[in-house]
PDB file of C-alpha atoms in Angstrom:
ATOM      1  CA  MET G   1    -148.723 -37.599  49.000  1.00  0.00           C
ATOM      2  CA  LYS G   2    -146.589 -39.913  51.131  1.00  0.00           C
ATOM      3  CA  LYS G   3    -147.847 -43.343  52.081  1.00  0.00           C
ATOM      4  CA  ARG G   4    -148.526 -43.850  55.794  1.00  0.00           C
ATOM      5  CA  ILE G   5    -147.141 -46.639  57.944  1.00  0.00           C
ATOM      6  CA  LEU G   6    -148.094 -47.628  61.486  1.00  0.00           C
ATOM      7  CA  ILE G   7    -145.320 -49.309  63.482  1.00  0.00           C
ATOM      8  CA  THR G   8    -146.262 -51.167  66.656  1.00  0.00           C
ATOM      9  CA  PHE G   9    -143.976 -51.022  69.705  1.00  0.00           C
ATOM     10  CA  GLY G  10    -143.082 -47.621  68.322  1.00  0.00           C
ATOM     11  CA  THR G  11    -141.562 -46.422  71.582  1.00  0.00           C
ATOM     12  CA  ARG G  12    -138.917 -49.164  71.482  1.00  0.00           C
ATOM     13  CA  GLY G  13    -135.506 -48.855  69.852  1.00  0.00           C
ATOM     14  CA  LEU G  14    -136.321 -51.172  66.960  1.00  0.00           C
ATOM     15  CA  GLY G  15    -139.458 -49.202  66.106  1.00  0.00           C
ATOM     16  CA  GLN G  16    -137.536 -45.929  66.166  1.00  0.00           C
ATOM     17  CA  ARG G  17    -134.744 -47.464  64.071  1.00  0.00           C
ATOM     18  CA  ILE G  18    -137.218 -48.521  61.368  1.00  0.00           C
ATOM     19  CA  ALA G  19    -138.914 -45.118  61.506  1.00  0.00           C
ATOM     20  CA  LYS G  20    -135.592 -43.378  60.815  1.00  0.00           C
ATOM     21  CA  LEU G  21    -135.089 -45.598  57.765  1.00  0.00           C
ATOM     22  CA  LEU G  22    -138.593 -44.870  56.461  1.00  0.00           C
ATOM     23  CA  GLU G  23    -139.149 -41.224  57.395  1.00  0.00           C
ATOM     24  CA  HIS G  24    -138.121 -39.817  54.009  1.00  0.00           C
ATOM     25  CA  GLU G  25    -140.537 -42.020  52.065  1.00  0.00           C
ATOM     26  CA  PHE G  26    -143.416 -42.429  54.541  1.00  0.00           C
ATOM     27  CA  ASP G  27    -145.439 -40.574  57.127  1.00  0.00           C
ATOM     28  CA  VAL G  28    -144.647 -42.725  60.158  1.00  0.00           C
ATOM     29  CA  PHE G  29    -147.107 -43.359  62.992  1.00  0.00           C
ATOM     30  CA  PHE G  30    -146.587 -45.457  66.101  1.00  0.00           C
ATOM     31  CA  ALA G  31    -148.745 -47.645  68.319  1.00  0.00           C
ATOM     32  CA  SER G  32    -148.003 -49.550  71.488  1.00  0.00           C
ATOM     33  CA  SER G  33    -149.684 -51.483  74.243  1.00  0.00           C
ATOM     34  CA  GLU G  34    -146.952 -50.235  76.562  1.00  0.00           C
ATOM     35  CA  GLU G  35    -147.028 -46.968  78.457  1.00  0.00           C
ATOM     36  CA  ILE G  36    -146.771 -43.966  76.119  1.00  0.00           C
ATOM     37  CA  PRO G  37    -145.888 -40.553  77.572  1.00  0.00           C
ATOM     38  CA  SER G  38    -148.734 -38.040  77.199  1.00  0.00           C
ATOM     39  CA  LEU G  39    -146.443 -35.695  75.260  1.00  0.00           C
ATOM     40  CA  LEU G  40    -146.125 -38.354  72.546  1.00  0.00           C
ATOM     41  CA  LEU G  41    -149.842 -39.249  72.635  1.00  0.00           C
ATOM     42  CA  ASN G  42    -150.695 -35.577  72.168  1.00  0.00           C
ATOM     43  CA  SER G  43    -148.457 -35.365  69.092  1.00  0.00           C
ATOM     44  CA  GLY G  44    -151.021 -37.244  67.005  1.00  0.00           C
ATOM     45  CA  LYS G  45    -148.358 -39.720  65.860  1.00  0.00           C
ATOM     46  CA  TYR G  46    -148.633 -42.207  68.770  1.00  0.00           C
ATOM     47  CA  PHE G  47    -151.605 -44.385  69.653  1.00  0.00           C
ATOM     48  CA  LYS G  48    -152.422 -46.711  72.523  1.00  0.00           C
ATOM     49  CA  ILE G  49    -153.513 -50.227  71.495  1.00  0.00           C
ATOM     50  CA  PRO G  50    -154.366 -53.349  73.483  1.00  0.00           C
ATOM     51  CA  ALA G  51    -151.782 -56.105  73.873  1.00  0.00           C
ATOM     52  CA  GLY G  52    -151.536 -58.474  70.902  1.00  0.00           C
ATOM     53  CA  LEU G  53    -152.953 -61.312  72.990  1.00  0.00           C
ATOM     54  CA  MET G  54    -156.244 -59.470  73.543  1.00  0.00           C
ATOM     55  CA  PRO G  55    -159.194 -60.564  71.359  1.00  0.00           C
ATOM     56  CA  THR G  56    -159.860 -56.956  70.281  1.00  0.00           C
ATOM     57  CA  TYR G  57    -156.252 -56.316  69.218  1.00  0.00           C
ATOM     58  CA  ALA G  58    -156.594 -56.632  65.417  1.00  0.00           C
ATOM     59  CA  HIS G  59    -159.824 -54.626  65.365  1.00  0.00           C
ATOM     60  CA  GLU G  60    -158.294 -51.795  67.391  1.00  0.00           C
ATOM     61  CA  VAL G  61    -155.286 -51.657  65.045  1.00  0.00           C
ATOM     62  CA  LEU G  62    -157.670 -51.649  62.068  1.00  0.00           C
ATOM     63  CA  LYS G  63    -159.732 -48.826  63.606  1.00  0.00           C
ATOM     64  CA  ILE G  64    -156.640 -46.648  64.104  1.00  0.00           C
ATOM     65  CA  SER G  65    -155.449 -47.519  60.609  1.00  0.00           C
ATOM     66  CA  LEU G  66    -158.760 -46.452  59.085  1.00  0.00           C
ATOM     67  CA  ASP G  67    -158.994 -43.269  61.185  1.00  0.00           C
ATOM     68  CA  GLN G  68    -155.428 -42.238  60.268  1.00  0.00           C
ATOM     69  CA  HIS G  69    -155.566 -43.385  56.610  1.00  0.00           C
ATOM     70  CA  ILE G  70    -152.733 -45.872  57.167  1.00  0.00           C
ATOM     71  CA  ASP G  71    -151.451 -47.789  54.122  1.00  0.00           C
ATOM     72  CA  TYR G  72    -149.135 -50.254  55.920  1.00  0.00           C
ATOM     73  CA  VAL G  73    -149.026 -51.818  59.383  1.00  0.00           C
ATOM     74  CA  LEU G  74    -145.715 -53.192  60.649  1.00  0.00           C
ATOM     75  CA  PRO G  75    -146.102 -55.268  63.821  1.00  0.00           C
ATOM     76  CA  LEU G  76    -142.900 -55.608  65.849  1.00  0.00           C
ATOM     77  CA  GLY G  77    -144.181 -57.627  68.806  1.00  0.00           C
ATOM     78  CA  SER G  78    -143.794 -61.352  68.199  1.00  0.00           C
ATOM     79  CA  TYR G  79    -147.144 -62.063  69.849  1.00  0.00           C
ATOM     80  CA  GLU G  80    -148.740 -59.562  67.443  1.00  0.00           C
ATOM     81  CA  PHE G  81    -147.636 -61.531  64.379  1.00  0.00           C
ATOM     82  CA  GLU G  82    -150.264 -64.251  64.638  1.00  0.00           C
ATOM     83  CA  PRO G  83    -153.405 -62.136  65.163  1.00  0.00           C
ATOM     84  CA  LEU G  84    -152.410 -59.708  62.420  1.00  0.00           C
ATOM     85  CA  SER G  85    -151.379 -62.524  60.110  1.00  0.00           C
ATOM     86  CA  GLU G  86    -154.832 -64.038  60.575  1.00  0.00           C
ATOM     87  CA  ALA G  87    -156.442 -60.633  59.905  1.00  0.00           C
ATOM     88  CA  LYS G  88    -154.449 -59.763  56.758  1.00  0.00           C
ATOM     89  CA  VAL G  89    -157.422 -60.376  54.457  1.00  0.00           C
ATOM     90  CA  LEU G  90    -159.636 -58.101  56.580  1.00  0.00           C
ATOM     91  CA  PHE G  91    -157.063 -55.285  56.403  1.00  0.00           C
ATOM     92  CA  GLU G  92    -156.602 -55.791  52.659  1.00  0.00           C
ATOM     93  CA  GLU G  93    -160.345 -55.244  52.157  1.00  0.00           C
ATOM     94  CA  TYR G  94    -159.589 -51.656  53.240  1.00  0.00           C
ATOM     95  CA  ASP G  95    -156.387 -51.404  51.123  1.00  0.00           C
ATOM     96  CA  ILE G  96    -154.155 -51.715  54.196  1.00  0.00           C
ATOM     97  CA  LYS G  97    -151.141 -54.010  53.876  1.00  0.00           C
ATOM     98  CA  VAL G  98    -150.048 -55.823  57.053  1.00  0.00           C
ATOM     99  CA  ILE G  99    -146.310 -56.456  56.799  1.00  0.00           C
ATOM    100  CA  VAL G 100    -146.080 -59.908  58.365  1.00  0.00           C
ATOM    101  CA  PRO G 101    -145.726 -63.383  56.820  1.00  0.00           C
ATOM    102  CA  SER G 102    -148.941 -65.143  55.907  1.00  0.00           C
ATOM    103  CA  HIS G 103    -150.413 -67.340  58.616  1.00  0.00           C
ATOM    104  CA  ASP G 104    -149.589 -70.610  56.828  1.00  0.00           C
ATOM    105  CA  VAL G 105    -145.810 -69.895  56.827  1.00  0.00           C
ATOM    106  CA  LEU G 106    -145.455 -67.728  59.936  1.00  0.00           C
ATOM    107  CA  GLN G 107    -144.265 -70.634  62.106  1.00  0.00           C
ATOM    108  CA  ASP G 108    -141.536 -71.482  59.575  1.00  0.00           C
ATOM    109  CA  TYR G 109    -139.505 -68.398  60.502  1.00  0.00           C
ATOM    110  CA  PHE G 110    -137.008 -68.103  63.317  1.00  0.00           C
ATOM    111  CA  VAL G 111    -137.600 -64.881  65.289  1.00  0.00           C
ATOM    112  CA  ILE G 112    -134.700 -62.684  66.393  1.00  0.00           C
ATOM    113  CA  GLU G 113    -135.566 -60.315  69.212  1.00  0.00           C
ATOM    114  CA  ASN G 114    -133.991 -56.860  69.340  1.00  0.00           C
ATOM    115  CA  PRO G 115    -131.539 -57.329  66.450  1.00  0.00           C
ATOM    116  CA  SER G 116    -128.323 -55.416  67.008  1.00  0.00           C
ATOM    117  CA  LYS G 117    -127.666 -52.234  65.060  1.00  0.00           C
ATOM    118  CA  GLU G 118    -124.836 -53.962  63.206  1.00  0.00           C
ATOM    119  CA  LEU G 119    -127.280 -56.314  61.486  1.00  0.00           C
ATOM    120  CA  SER G 120    -128.822 -55.060  58.262  1.00  0.00           C
ATOM    121  CA  LEU G 121    -132.582 -55.115  58.157  1.00  0.00           C
ATOM    122  CA  VAL G 122    -134.755 -55.698  55.135  1.00  0.00           C
ATOM    123  CA  LEU G 123    -138.422 -54.736  55.150  1.00  0.00           C
ATOM    124  CA  LEU G 124    -140.179 -56.838  52.536  1.00  0.00           C
ATOM    125  CA  ILE G 125    -143.567 -56.479  50.928  1.00  0.00           C
ATOM    126  CA  ALA G 126    -144.296 -59.145  48.327  1.00  0.00           C
ATOM    127  CA  GLY G 127    -140.580 -60.000  48.315  1.00  0.00           C
ATOM    128  CA  LYS G 128    -139.440 -56.430  47.533  1.00  0.00           C
ATOM    129  CA  SER G 129    -137.666 -54.210  50.015  1.00  0.00           C
ATOM    130  CA  LEU G 130    -139.108 -50.870  51.103  1.00  0.00           C
ATOM    131  CA  LEU G 131    -135.642 -49.798  52.288  1.00  0.00           C
ATOM    132  CA  ASN G 132    -133.442 -50.492  49.263  1.00  0.00           C
ATOM    133  CA  ASP G 133    -133.412 -52.344  45.925  1.00  0.00           C
ATOM    134  CA  PHE G 134    -133.231 -55.833  47.477  1.00  0.00           C
ATOM    135  CA  GLU G 135    -135.669 -58.397  46.083  1.00  0.00           C
ATOM    136  CA  THR G 136    -136.251 -62.075  46.841  1.00  0.00           C
ATOM    137  CA  VAL G 137    -137.296 -64.829  44.491  1.00  0.00           C
ATOM    138  CA  ASP G 138    -140.218 -65.498  46.858  1.00  0.00           C
ATOM    139  CA  SER G 139    -142.759 -62.824  45.954  1.00  0.00           C
ATOM    140  CA  SER G 140    -144.984 -63.795  48.893  1.00  0.00           C
ATOM    141  CA  MET G 141    -142.538 -62.693  51.628  1.00  0.00           C
ATOM    142  CA  ASP G 142    -143.811 -59.935  53.914  1.00  0.00           C
ATOM    143  CA  GLY G 143    -142.078 -58.776  57.101  1.00  0.00           C
ATOM    144  CA  LEU G 144    -139.048 -57.231  58.740  1.00  0.00           C
ATOM    145  CA  PHE G 145    -136.149 -59.640  58.315  1.00  0.00           C
ATOM    146  CA  ILE G 146    -132.467 -60.208  58.788  1.00  0.00           C
ATOM    147  CA  ILE G 147    -130.862 -62.213  56.001  1.00  0.00           C
ATOM    148  CA  SER G 148    -128.188 -64.837  56.619  1.00  0.00           C
ATOM    149  CA  ASP G 149    -124.702 -64.287  55.183  1.00  0.00           C
ATOM    150  CA  SER G 150    -125.443 -66.887  52.516  1.00  0.00           C
ATOM    151  CA  GLY G 151    -128.610 -64.991  51.553  1.00  0.00           C
ATOM    152  CA  ASP G 152    -130.640 -68.182  51.745  1.00  0.00           C
ATOM    153  CA  ASP G 153    -132.195 -67.878  55.207  1.00  0.00           C
ATOM    154  CA  PHE G 154    -134.387 -65.169  56.700  1.00  0.00           C
ATOM    155  CA  ALA G 155    -135.143 -64.480  60.364  1.00  0.00           C
ATOM    156  CA  LEU G 156    -138.151 -62.412  61.345  1.00  0.00           C
ATOM    157  CA  CYS G 157    -137.350 -59.458  63.628  1.00  0.00           C
ATOM    158  CA  ALA G 158    -139.258 -58.516  66.773  1.00  0.00           C
ATOM    159  CA  VAL G 159    -138.869 -56.562  69.987  1.00  0.00           C
ATOM    160  CA  ALA G 160    -138.034 -58.506  73.146  1.00  0.00           C
ATOM    161  CA  LYS G 161    -140.925 -59.524  75.386  1.00  0.00           C
ATOM    162  CA  ASP G 162    -139.504 -57.870  78.487  1.00  0.00           C
TER     163      ASP G 162
END
């Protein structure tokens, strides 16, 4: 049985781009605080969530994750990183991995909004890529990143706040 992943801002280009990369290995679900067409909502793959700044945000994402038997949550909104980073332990109690840097290092990362299609993405869980055989020496790295040409620097990827 395939693992299940929930991608926030799933109606945006970056969310769809990641879904295409993961669709052969995962059952992909989407959530967004933005308007979602009823056709997509009725598909059972898209879910409405509150904005990441709302106090109920993490609990609503957890509820959907539990109801849909989600294994991984990938937040793509930069303002979603902090609340989900703070709630990682809560999600892990239910065997759900939130793919975002831990709260104590989150502010250390530069965030690139809407990375261009020419830039290679790496989706890391515990320093290992879900997309290819890439692996970092830092086994605590979680998130969607772009790696510098030197391979020494990582920038966290997010959708634009428009």
